[in-house]
PDB file of N, CA and C in Angstrom:
ATOM      1  N   MET A  30     120.185 137.579 155.187  1.00 54.00           N
ATOM      2  CA  MET A  30     121.427 136.880 154.887  1.00 54.00           C
ATOM      3  C   MET A  30     121.139 135.449 154.834  1.00 54.00           C
ATOM      4  N   LYS A  31     121.755 134.726 153.945  1.00 86.00           N
ATOM      5  CA  LYS A  31     121.624 133.296 153.755  1.00 86.00           C
ATOM      6  C   LYS A  31     122.329 132.458 154.764  1.00 86.00           C
ATOM      7  N   ALA A  32     123.596 132.771 154.947  1.00 94.00           N
ATOM      8  CA  ALA A  32     124.435 132.044 155.968  1.00 94.00           C
ATOM      9  C   ALA A  32     125.204 133.015 156.779  1.00 94.00           C
ATOM     10  N   ASP A  33     125.298 132.765 158.058  1.00 97.00           N
ATOM     11  CA  ASP A  33     126.017 133.630 158.931  1.00 97.00           C
ATOM     12  C   ASP A  33     127.367 133.068 159.201  1.00 97.00           C
ATOM     13  N   LEU A  34     128.357 133.581 158.523  1.00 98.00           N
ATOM     14  CA  LEU A  34     129.784 133.021 158.689  1.00 98.00           C
ATOM     15  C   LEU A  34     130.670 134.183 159.155  1.00 98.00           C
ATOM     16  N   ARG A  35     130.099 135.076 159.912  1.00 98.00           N
ATOM     17  CA  ARG A  35     130.926 136.193 160.414  1.00 98.00           C
ATOM     18  C   ARG A  35     132.089 135.675 161.209  1.00 98.00           C
ATOM     19  N   GLY A  36     133.296 136.110 160.881  1.00 98.00           N
ATOM     20  CA  GLY A  36     134.485 135.793 161.605  1.00 98.00           C
ATOM     21  C   GLY A  36     134.969 134.328 161.501  1.00 98.00           C
ATOM     22  N   ALA A  37     134.327 133.564 160.589  1.00 98.00           N
ATOM     23  CA  ALA A  37     134.650 132.178 160.424  1.00 98.00           C
ATOM     24  C   ALA A  37     136.034 132.007 159.818  1.00 98.00           C
ATOM     25  N   ASN A  38     136.760 130.945 160.265  1.00 98.00           N
ATOM     26  CA  ASN A  38     138.117 130.634 159.697  1.00 98.00           C
ATOM     27  C   ASN A  38     137.878 129.617 158.525  1.00 98.00           C
ATOM     28  N   LEU A  39     137.877 130.152 157.327  1.00 98.00           N
ATOM     29  CA  LEU A  39     137.758 129.299 156.116  1.00 98.00           C
ATOM     30  C   LEU A  39     139.031 129.353 155.329  1.00 98.00           C
ATOM     31  N   SER A  40     140.127 129.685 155.919  1.00 98.00           N
ATOM     32  CA  SER A  40     141.425 129.837 155.213  1.00 98.00           C
ATOM     33  C   SER A  40     141.808 128.473 154.591  1.00 98.00           C
ATOM     34  N   GLY A  41     142.247 128.582 153.294  1.00 98.00           N
ATOM     35  CA  GLY A  41     142.721 127.426 152.609  1.00 98.00           C
ATOM     36  C   GLY A  41     141.714 126.367 152.146  1.00 98.00           C
ATOM     37  N   LEU A  42     140.443 126.673 152.422  1.00 98.00           N
ATOM     38  CA  LEU A  42     139.408 125.667 152.056  1.00 98.00           C
ATOM     39  C   LEU A  42     139.158 125.685 150.560  1.00 98.00           C
ATOM     40  N   ASN A  43     138.650 124.598 150.002  1.00 98.00           N
ATOM     41  CA  ASN A  43     138.252 124.505 148.638  1.00 98.00           C
ATOM     42  C   ASN A  43     136.710 124.768 148.613  1.00 98.00           C
ATOM     43  N   LEU A  44     136.401 126.057 148.243  1.00 98.00           N
ATOM     44  CA  LEU A  44     135.013 126.465 148.191  1.00 98.00           C
ATOM     45  C   LEU A  44     134.521 126.642 146.741  1.00 98.00           C
ATOM     46  N   ALA A  45     135.215 125.989 145.819  1.00 98.00           N
ATOM     47  CA  ALA A  45     134.930 126.131 144.394  1.00 98.00           C
ATOM     48  C   ALA A  45     133.489 125.787 144.135  1.00 98.00           C
ATOM     49  N   GLY A  46     132.758 126.695 143.455  1.00 97.00           N
ATOM     50  CA  GLY A  46     131.371 126.392 143.000  1.00 97.00           C
ATOM     51  C   GLY A  46     130.360 126.468 144.111  1.00 97.00           C
ATOM     52  N   VAL A  47     130.766 126.806 145.353  1.00 97.00           N
ATOM     53  CA  VAL A  47     129.806 126.874 146.495  1.00 97.00           C
ATOM     54  C   VAL A  47     128.912 128.095 146.289  1.00 97.00           C
ATOM     55  N   ASP A  48     127.646 128.032 146.609  1.00 97.00           N
ATOM     56  CA  ASP A  48     126.714 129.159 146.594  1.00 97.00           C
ATOM     57  C   ASP A  48     126.748 129.802 147.950  1.00 97.00           C
ATOM     58  N   LEU A  49     127.421 130.959 147.953  1.00 98.00           N
ATOM     59  CA  LEU A  49     127.512 131.805 149.177  1.00 98.00           C
ATOM     60  C   LEU A  49     126.753 133.127 148.947  1.00 98.00           C
ATOM     61  N   SER A  50     125.753 133.087 148.038  1.00 97.00           N
ATOM     62  CA  SER A  50     124.955 134.308 147.799  1.00 97.00           C
ATOM     63  C   SER A  50     124.315 134.832 149.086  1.00 97.00           C
ATOM     64  N   ALA A  51     124.467 136.106 149.304  1.00 97.00           N
ATOM     65  CA  ALA A  51     123.882 136.779 150.433  1.00 97.00           C
ATOM     66  C   ALA A  51     124.432 136.330 151.763  1.00 97.00           C
ATOM     67  N   ALA A  52     125.540 135.588 151.770  1.00 98.00           N
ATOM     68  CA  ALA A  52     126.204 135.157 153.032  1.00 98.00           C
ATOM     69  C   ALA A  52     126.783 136.299 153.775  1.00 98.00           C
ATOM     70  N   ASP A  53     126.730 136.268 155.070  1.00 98.00           N
ATOM     71  CA  ASP A  53     127.430 137.265 155.914  1.00 98.00           C
ATOM     72  C   ASP A  53     128.777 136.716 156.269  1.00 98.00           C
ATOM     73  N   LEU A  54     129.799 137.270 155.571  1.00 98.00           N
ATOM     74  CA  LEU A  54     131.146 136.810 155.700  1.00 98.00           C
ATOM     75  C   LEU A  54     132.032 137.982 156.309  1.00 98.00           C
ATOM     76  N   ARG A  55     131.378 138.824 157.004  1.00 98.00           N
ATOM     77  CA  ARG A  55     132.151 139.990 157.634  1.00 98.00           C
ATOM     78  C   ARG A  55     133.237 139.470 158.480  1.00 98.00           C
ATOM     79  N   GLY A  56     134.480 139.931 158.322  1.00 98.00           N
ATOM     80  CA  GLY A  56     135.596 139.602 159.118  1.00 98.00           C
ATOM     81  C   GLY A  56     136.054 138.170 159.012  1.00 98.00           C
ATOM     82  N   ALA A  57     135.537 137.390 158.016  1.00 98.00           N
ATOM     83  CA  ALA A  57     135.911 135.961 157.850  1.00 98.00           C
ATOM     84  C   ALA A  57     137.325 135.889 157.315  1.00 98.00           C
ATOM     85  N   ASP A  58     138.030 134.812 157.631  1.00 98.00           N
ATOM     86  CA  ASP A  58     139.325 134.519 157.060  1.00 98.00           C
ATOM     87  C   ASP A  58     139.161 133.580 155.877  1.00 98.00           C
ATOM     88  N   LEU A  59     139.262 134.152 154.659  1.00 98.00           N
ATOM     89  CA  LEU A  59     139.117 133.342 153.465  1.00 98.00           C
ATOM     90  C   LEU A  59     140.407 133.341 152.736  1.00 98.00           C
ATOM     91  N   SER A  60     141.500 133.605 153.423  1.00 98.00           N
ATOM     92  CA  SER A  60     142.800 133.712 152.768  1.00 98.00           C
ATOM     93  C   SER A  60     143.209 132.371 152.189  1.00 98.00           C
ATOM     94  N   HIS A  61     143.768 132.434 151.044  1.00 98.00           N
ATOM     95  CA  HIS A  61     144.309 131.243 150.319  1.00 98.00           C
ATOM     96  C   HIS A  61     143.240 130.162 150.036  1.00 98.00           C
ATOM     97  N   SER A  62     142.041 130.597 150.043  1.00 98.00           N
ATOM     98  CA  SER A  62     140.977 129.670 149.712  1.00 98.00           C
ATOM     99  C   SER A  62     140.701 129.664 148.243  1.00 98.00           C
ATOM    100  N   ASN A  63     140.189 128.541 147.732  1.00 98.00           N
ATOM    101  CA  ASN A  63     139.823 128.392 146.387  1.00 98.00           C
ATOM    102  C   ASN A  63     138.343 128.628 146.186  1.00 98.00           C
ATOM    103  N   MET A  64     138.046 129.766 145.551  1.00 98.00           N
ATOM    104  CA  MET A  64     136.593 130.144 145.346  1.00 98.00           C
ATOM    105  C   MET A  64     136.328 130.248 143.868  1.00 98.00           C
ATOM    106  N   PHE A  65     136.934 129.452 143.084  1.00 98.00           N
ATOM    107  CA  PHE A  65     136.693 129.339 141.679  1.00 98.00           C
ATOM    108  C   PHE A  65     135.248 129.129 141.363  1.00 98.00           C
ATOM    109  N   MET A  66     134.631 130.025 140.620  1.00 98.00           N
ATOM    110  CA  MET A  66     133.228 129.975 140.222  1.00 98.00           C
ATOM    111  C   MET A  66     132.252 129.996 141.437  1.00 98.00           C
ATOM    112  N   THR A  67     132.687 130.589 142.526  1.00 98.00           N
ATOM    113  CA  THR A  67     131.812 130.654 143.704  1.00 98.00           C
ATOM    114  C   THR A  67     130.766 131.788 143.545  1.00 98.00           C
ATOM    115  N   GLU A  68     129.589 131.531 143.949  1.00 98.00           N
ATOM    116  CA  GLU A  68     128.522 132.564 143.908  1.00 98.00           C
ATOM    117  C   GLU A  68     128.562 133.400 145.158  1.00 98.00           C
ATOM    118  N   LEU A  69     128.903 134.670 145.042  1.00 98.00           N
ATOM    119  CA  LEU A  69     128.946 135.584 146.143  1.00 98.00           C
ATOM    120  C   LEU A  69     128.054 136.803 145.913  1.00 98.00           C
ATOM    121  N   VAL A  70     127.007 136.614 145.097  1.00 98.00           N
ATOM    122  CA  VAL A  70     126.070 137.686 144.848  1.00 98.00           C
ATOM    123  C   VAL A  70     125.484 138.193 146.161  1.00 98.00           C
ATOM    124  N   LYS A  71     125.544 139.503 146.370  1.00 97.00           N
ATOM    125  CA  LYS A  71     125.017 140.169 147.546  1.00 97.00           C
ATOM    126  C   LYS A  71     125.661 139.708 148.894  1.00 97.00           C
ATOM    127  N   ALA A  72     126.847 139.055 148.764  1.00 98.00           N
ATOM    128  CA  ALA A  72     127.526 138.605 149.950  1.00 98.00           C
ATOM    129  C   ALA A  72     128.106 139.852 150.674  1.00 98.00           C
ATOM    130  N   ASP A  73     128.260 139.790 152.017  1.00 98.00           N
ATOM    131  CA  ASP A  73     128.854 140.854 152.821  1.00 98.00           C
ATOM    132  C   ASP A  73     130.276 140.361 153.154  1.00 98.00           C
ATOM    133  N   LEU A  74     131.202 140.939 152.497  1.00 98.00           N
ATOM    134  CA  LEU A  74     132.661 140.553 152.675  1.00 98.00           C
ATOM    135  C   LEU A  74     133.442 141.695 153.401  1.00 98.00           C
ATOM    136  N   ARG A  75     132.705 142.595 154.000  1.00 98.00           N
ATOM    137  CA  ARG A  75     133.431 143.755 154.627  1.00 98.00           C
ATOM    138  C   ARG A  75     134.366 143.288 155.692  1.00 98.00           C
ATOM    139  N   GLY A  76     135.622 143.672 155.584  1.00 98.00           N
ATOM    140  CA  GLY A  76     136.604 143.335 156.559  1.00 98.00           C
ATOM    141  C   GLY A  76     137.131 141.891 156.487  1.00 98.00           C
ATOM    142  N   ALA A  77     136.713 141.155 155.473  1.00 98.00           N
ATOM    143  CA  ALA A  77     137.195 139.812 155.272  1.00 98.00           C
ATOM    144  C   ALA A  77     138.613 139.775 154.765  1.00 98.00           C
ATOM    145  N   ASP A  78     139.346 138.701 155.127  1.00 98.00           N
ATOM    146  CA  ASP A  78     140.714 138.513 154.603  1.00 98.00           C
ATOM    147  C   ASP A  78     140.680 137.621 153.446  1.00 98.00           C
ATOM    148  N   LEU A  79     140.938 138.159 152.223  1.00 98.00           N
ATOM    149  CA  LEU A  79     140.872 137.417 150.985  1.00 98.00           C
ATOM    150  C   LEU A  79     142.265 137.223 150.388  1.00 98.00           C
ATOM    151  N   THR A  80     143.291 137.415 151.261  1.00 98.00           N
ATOM    152  CA  THR A  80     144.675 137.431 150.802  1.00 98.00           C
ATOM    153  C   THR A  80     144.990 136.111 150.078  1.00 98.00           C
ATOM    154  N   GLY A  81     145.462 136.241 148.808  1.00 98.00           N
ATOM    155  CA  GLY A  81     145.801 135.035 148.054  1.00 98.00           C
ATOM    156  C   GLY A  81     144.710 134.091 147.631  1.00 98.00           C
ATOM    157  N   ALA A  82     143.469 134.558 147.793  1.00 98.00           N
ATOM    158  CA  ALA A  82     142.320 133.672 147.386  1.00 98.00           C
ATOM    159  C   ALA A  82     142.166 133.703 145.828  1.00 98.00           C
ATOM    160  N   ASN A  83     141.632 132.521 145.354  1.00 98.00           N
ATOM    161  CA  ASN A  83     141.320 132.402 143.954  1.00 98.00           C
ATOM    162  C   ASN A  83     139.832 132.660 143.747  1.00 98.00           C
ATOM    163  N   LEU A  84     139.526 133.828 143.201  1.00 98.00           N
ATOM    164  CA  LEU A  84     138.120 134.247 142.916  1.00 98.00           C
ATOM    165  C   LEU A  84     137.866 134.194 141.394  1.00 98.00           C
ATOM    166  N   GLU A  85     138.703 133.451 140.663  1.00 98.00           N
ATOM    167  CA  GLU A  85     138.560 133.339 139.204  1.00 98.00           C
ATOM    168  C   GLU A  85     137.136 132.898 138.886  1.00 98.00           C
ATOM    169  N   PHE A  86     136.471 133.618 137.954  1.00 98.00           N
ATOM    170  CA  PHE A  86     135.130 133.361 137.518  1.00 98.00           C
ATOM    171  C   PHE A  86     134.071 133.449 138.617  1.00 98.00           C
ATOM    172  N   ALA A  87     134.396 133.982 139.786  1.00 98.00           N
ATOM    173  CA  ALA A  87     133.470 134.145 140.858  1.00 98.00           C
ATOM    174  C   ALA A  87     132.462 135.308 140.503  1.00 98.00           C
ATOM    175  N   ASP A  88     131.204 135.190 140.990  1.00 98.00           N
ATOM    176  CA  ASP A  88     130.262 136.245 140.813  1.00 98.00           C
ATOM    177  C   ASP A  88     130.093 137.021 142.072  1.00 98.00           C
ATOM    178  N   LEU A  89     130.660 138.235 142.067  1.00 98.00           N
ATOM    179  CA  LEU A  89     130.656 139.196 143.139  1.00 98.00           C
ATOM    180  C   LEU A  89     129.645 140.357 142.954  1.00 98.00           C
ATOM    181  N   SER A  90     128.693 140.083 142.103  1.00 98.00           N
ATOM    182  CA  SER A  90     127.682 141.153 141.816  1.00 98.00           C
ATOM    183  C   SER A  90     127.056 141.591 143.079  1.00 98.00           C
ATOM    184  N   LEU A  91     126.974 142.905 143.319  1.00 98.00           N
ATOM    185  CA  LEU A  91     126.323 143.582 144.418  1.00 98.00           C
ATOM    186  C   LEU A  91     126.952 143.121 145.745  1.00 98.00           C
ATOM    187  N   ALA A  92     128.066 142.501 145.806  1.00 98.00           N
ATOM    188  CA  ALA A  92     128.769 142.153 147.075  1.00 98.00           C
ATOM    189  C   ALA A  92     129.348 143.412 147.697  1.00 98.00           C
ATOM    190  N   LYS A  93     129.367 143.367 149.051  1.00 98.00           N
ATOM    191  CA  LYS A  93     130.029 144.451 149.763  1.00 98.00           C
ATOM    192  C   LYS A  93     131.373 144.013 150.112  1.00 98.00           C
ATOM    193  N   ILE A  94     132.420 144.728 149.635  1.00 97.00           N
ATOM    194  CA  ILE A  94     133.818 144.378 149.888  1.00 97.00           C
ATOM    195  C   ILE A  94     134.639 145.487 150.548  1.00 97.00           C
ATOM    196  N   GLU A  95     133.987 146.473 151.079  1.00 97.00           N
ATOM    197  CA  GLU A  95     134.713 147.607 151.685  1.00 97.00           C
ATOM    198  C   GLU A  95     135.570 147.102 152.862  1.00 97.00           C
ATOM    199  N   GLY A  96     136.809 147.472 152.855  1.00 98.00           N
ATOM    200  CA  GLY A  96     137.687 147.086 153.913  1.00 98.00           C
ATOM    201  C   GLY A  96     138.222 145.655 153.919  1.00 98.00           C
ATOM    202  N   ALA A  97     137.908 144.977 152.797  1.00 98.00           N
ATOM    203  CA  ALA A  97     138.412 143.574 152.708  1.00 98.00           C
ATOM    204  C   ALA A  97     139.884 143.614 152.297  1.00 98.00           C
ATOM    205  N   GLU A  98     140.644 142.704 152.852  1.00 98.00           N
ATOM    206  CA  GLU A  98     142.083 142.559 152.476  1.00 98.00           C
ATOM    207  C   GLU A  98     142.089 141.744 151.133  1.00 98.00           C
ATOM    208  N   MET A  99     142.620 142.398 150.090  1.00 97.00           N
ATOM    209  CA  MET A  99     142.533 141.871 148.756  1.00 97.00           C
ATOM    210  C   MET A  99     143.910 141.644 148.115  1.00 97.00           C
ATOM    211  N   LYS A 100     144.974 141.482 148.933  1.00 98.00           N
ATOM    212  CA  LYS A 100     146.269 141.308 148.399  1.00 98.00           C
ATOM    213  C   LYS A 100     146.449 139.957 147.666  1.00 98.00           C
ATOM    214  N   ASP A 101     147.006 140.038 146.451  1.00 98.00           N
ATOM    215  CA  ASP A 101     147.239 138.852 145.607  1.00 98.00           C
ATOM    216  C   ASP A 101     146.070 138.034 145.351  1.00 98.00           C
ATOM    217  N   VAL A 102     144.884 138.622 145.223  1.00 98.00           N
ATOM    218  CA  VAL A 102     143.659 137.907 144.901  1.00 98.00           C
ATOM    219  C   VAL A 102     143.580 137.709 143.444  1.00 98.00           C
ATOM    220  N   ASN A 103     143.195 136.559 142.961  1.00 98.00           N
ATOM    221  CA  ASN A 103     142.994 136.251 141.609  1.00 98.00           C
ATOM    222  C   ASN A 103     141.541 136.561 141.240  1.00 98.00           C
ATOM    223  N   LEU A 104     141.308 137.658 140.528  1.00 97.00           N
ATOM    224  CA  LEU A 104     139.994 138.146 140.102  1.00 97.00           C
ATOM    225  C   LEU A 104     139.775 137.959 138.585  1.00 97.00           C
ATOM    226  N   ASP A 105     140.555 137.097 137.977  1.00 98.00           N
ATOM    227  CA  ASP A 105     140.385 136.919 136.545  1.00 98.00           C
ATOM    228  C   ASP A 105     139.041 136.424 136.223  1.00 98.00           C
ATOM    229  N   TYR A 106     138.348 137.175 135.373  1.00 98.00           N
ATOM    230  CA  TYR A 106     137.036 136.836 134.852  1.00 98.00           C
ATOM    231  C   TYR A 106     135.909 136.906 135.872  1.00 98.00           C
ATOM    232  N   ALA A 107     136.265 137.431 137.024  1.00 98.00           N
ATOM    233  CA  ALA A 107     135.242 137.571 138.081  1.00 98.00           C
ATOM    234  C   ALA A 107     134.206 138.617 137.663  1.00 98.00           C
ATOM    235  N   GLU A 108     132.991 138.413 138.013  1.00 97.00           N
ATOM    236  CA  GLU A 108     131.945 139.343 137.687  1.00 97.00           C
ATOM    237  C   GLU A 108     131.717 140.258 138.872  1.00 97.00           C
ATOM    238  N   MET A 109     131.866 141.568 138.634  1.00 93.00           N
ATOM    239  CA  MET A 109     131.646 142.606 139.671  1.00 93.00           C
ATOM    240  C   MET A 109     130.855 143.756 139.110  1.00 93.00           C
ATOM    241  N   ASP A 110     129.789 144.131 139.722  1.00 84.00           N
ATOM    242  CA  ASP A 110     129.112 145.322 139.305  1.00 84.00           C
ATOM    243  C   ASP A 110     128.438 145.972 140.473  1.00 84.00           C
TER     244      ASP A 110
END
């Protein structure tokens, strides 16, 4: 893992364009954060709260999102495979 942010409170932060590839974000609060064009390749988002987050154009390739709260998330043009 690149960064250990397990359980971190990142709610409402502007994370646009940040490289969080391979970051451990399990259980992190990312609600209402701006993650426009954020790199989340291979990130571990299991159990994270992404309520109302902007993931427009984000790269979620190979990210683990099982159990993440995804209510009202903007995934327009996000890359997921």
